[in-house]
Amino acid sequence: MDNRNWDTFLIPYEQAVEELKIKFKGIRKEFKKREEYSPIEFVTGRVKRISSIFDKAKRLNVSMEEIDTGIEDIAGIRIMCQFVDDIYKVRDLILQRDQKDMTIVYEKDYVNHKKESGYRSHHIIIKYPVQTSIGQRVILAEIQIRTLAMNFWATIEHSLNYKYAQNIPPRIRERLAKAAEAAYELDQEMSLIREEVMEAQQEFETKSQL
Amino acid sequence: MDNRNWDTFLIPYEQAVEELKIKFKGIRKEFKKREEYSPIEFVTGRVKRISSIFDKAKRLNVSMEEIDTGIEDIAGIRIMCQFVDDIYKVRDLILQRDQKDMTIVYEKDYVNHKKESGYRSHHIIIKYPVQTSIGQRVILAEIQIRTLAMNFWATIEHSLNYKYAQNIPPRIRERLAKAAEAAYELDQEMSLIREEVMEAQQEFETKSQL
Amino acid sequence: MDNRNWDTFLIPYEQAVEELKIKFKGIRKEFKKREEYSPIEFVTGRVKRISSIFDKAKRLNVSMEEIDTGIEDIAGIRIMCQFVDDIYKVRDLILQRDQKDMTIVYEKDYVNHKKESGYRSHHIIIKYPVQTSIGQRVILAEIQIRTLAMNFWATIEHSLNYKYAQNIPPRIRERLAKAAEAAYELDQEMSLIREEVMEAQQEFETKSQL
Amino acid sequence: MDNRNWDTFLIPYEQAVEELKIKFKGIRKEFKKREEYSPIEFVTGRVKRISSIFDKAKRLNVSMEEIDTGIEDIAGIRIMCQFVDDIYKVRDLILQRDQKDMTIVYEKDYVNHKKESGYRSHHIIIKYPVQTSIGQRVILAEIQIRTLAMNFWATIEHSLNYKYAQNIPPRIRERLAKAAEAAYELDQEMSLIREEVMEAQQEFETKSQL
């Protein structure tokens, strides 16, 4: 395929990312409208660049013909949460859409089972149908759900991985692992406050009923 | 229902409008990416205000319980085209999505059969499924497809109708009808250029094949 | 200059367009907040593409070194109005900012003095200071103020000019001129309604004082 | 003043926030265009709600007539950085605009001198001129510059302060202080990586010169 065809190849992925961003941002809006706590803090999305798709295909030994099934994160959505527990609330909201506007393919729980690098996030791979001017296409998309601290760390790691071509020197890798620990500690401390806040709210609600 | 409940009532309509705007804007993007002419110039959307819903319910004699079936334009999408012929291209693109991400309920052709006031537009009423935090809701939405000139006129008429509470004085109504005629003339002139342009393009393509 | 330098060259123009769009959209917002009629319907902006800058430099015989003073519309802002009279209201609002956040260089009144092609719009050339990471740069920008009908016609003419490389065939040029006439007629009809509306409002205000 | 007047009072503040967001987002865009590291990660802004302005005026003993000089954060801009050192780079970029499109009033360094609560951020109070339809108005605005971790913590503290009406119970206050420590640790760890990255880049640049 020439450059032109690859641009056309990405059309349904770009449309999927736009639609999924609107859908998950819509969940946050809905909670706010109902005056309830939103487990979603903010949402971002991106389509993988052609050059990165090619790099990953080579690394994973995926042929050009199988790219749409072999690479699962050409369309990527990222959902950021304030607290670790929110991650699972968001996960449940997504699972409840299964067989409706999207289909769950599988999940990877890197929150409880962190990667060796220190990476934490919950991943859900979905199938998503997109209507184009030449008919329906069903594409794969990866949804990453993580706390703000996990996201901060992952962003730093991603840029280092890019710089070192997936080959971060040991000394920096150690530092990264330590930073991952610090991010984890922050999330733990915050989780404790979440409970305090909820207890406090509980007290308040109960009192106002008397 | 109190105010609070009406706000909640509108949640799926607001989500539908956001999603439909992204979907129809996506059609334009797709044509541009394919380096083809886009029949869609731009897209807008809005949710009817609670007070306007109540006014219309009263006018149409629709009870509060039947509002979601009796008022079809609580969610409204407007698609603007450069040329009259583009309206039907857009219509076909929408009909081709029937039973996929939306369901066509019925159409009203006010382009060939203008209203007495001079109003022209093509209307399509659809059913559209929205996923909310408390499950799926299927809502009605009205899609209006019109040229830029039709849209300009309709905007003016709408504000006069609002001012005069649907009761525009005869003298102004006549002027409005004349303006509708002028808008129609402009669309006719533009349609002629569209054909010229296409002929010219045809000549050009043919020549470049020699 | 190589491509890289041209990208850098455009940085302050891109920033100027973003700031000016926010400023003129702000005028509309302000009128709405004050519950007054806004003479601005909507605002768009764009930076001229490098290839179009080069084409125009060649056509106008402007050397590469003089591009920033010789080409006045590298940064372009377009303000659309509902009625012809609104154009002059917007013009006054801009003139009143002279020596404040922008400086007026000169004006071209193509509304009362249409171009031979049929083109109508009011142009204002301004100097606008932009703060960059390497200090302040003052750039030229062109503001075009026009009605919706003028804008519609101008968009069509622009695409034909692009297609025919500024050399539209006579037969099409005639058709274009006729369409410009139709657009002008529409604006005239609309202007009459504007007065009706204002008279009607006047009556209403007066009555409510009794 | 009645509600209507307060809405009008906020117009220049809303315009200032829109313009300042575009200006600071423009800095990030500029660095990216120059293919340089951007010290700005993202930018947000908001106008204080009328009710919060009144609450703060009461707390600070500011009379209604002095609100525009006595409350400095009616217009608020927040700039988020990846690393602590980036905060001072952003500060310098802002100071360099002094007497150009804004005027620096004073600074508060809560990064090196954290508040008792654990709050860290660098604050800059500026004067900013806004052009309105009734002439120029110069307003005060507060710019907060902070790391992602500082921002995360501050967001949590803000919501607790809101819930407890500035009167957070001691036990929760202690937990918050501990979380602030964890956020600080994360920033410290990240700072170490920043240096590693820069050393690594330095090595790379030096090598590629040989």
XYZ file of C-alpha atoms in Angstrom, chain A residues 11 20 22 30 38 47 78 80 90 99 119 135 161 189 192 199 210:
17
model
C -10.354 6.796 8.470
C -15.537 6.908 21.856
C -17.630 11.706 23.108
C -24.070 12.440 33.058
C -17.894 10.957 38.550
C -4.831 7.187 16.499
C -7.373 6.720 27.781
C -8.153 9.002 33.828
C -15.367 2.676 34.968
C -23.165 -6.280 22.898
C 3.513 0.122 34.493
C -20.475 0.823 4.605
C 10.937 4.265 25.558
C -2.402 7.727 50.366
C -7.152 6.396 52.319
C -17.257 8.189 55.880
C -32.588 13.143 61.866
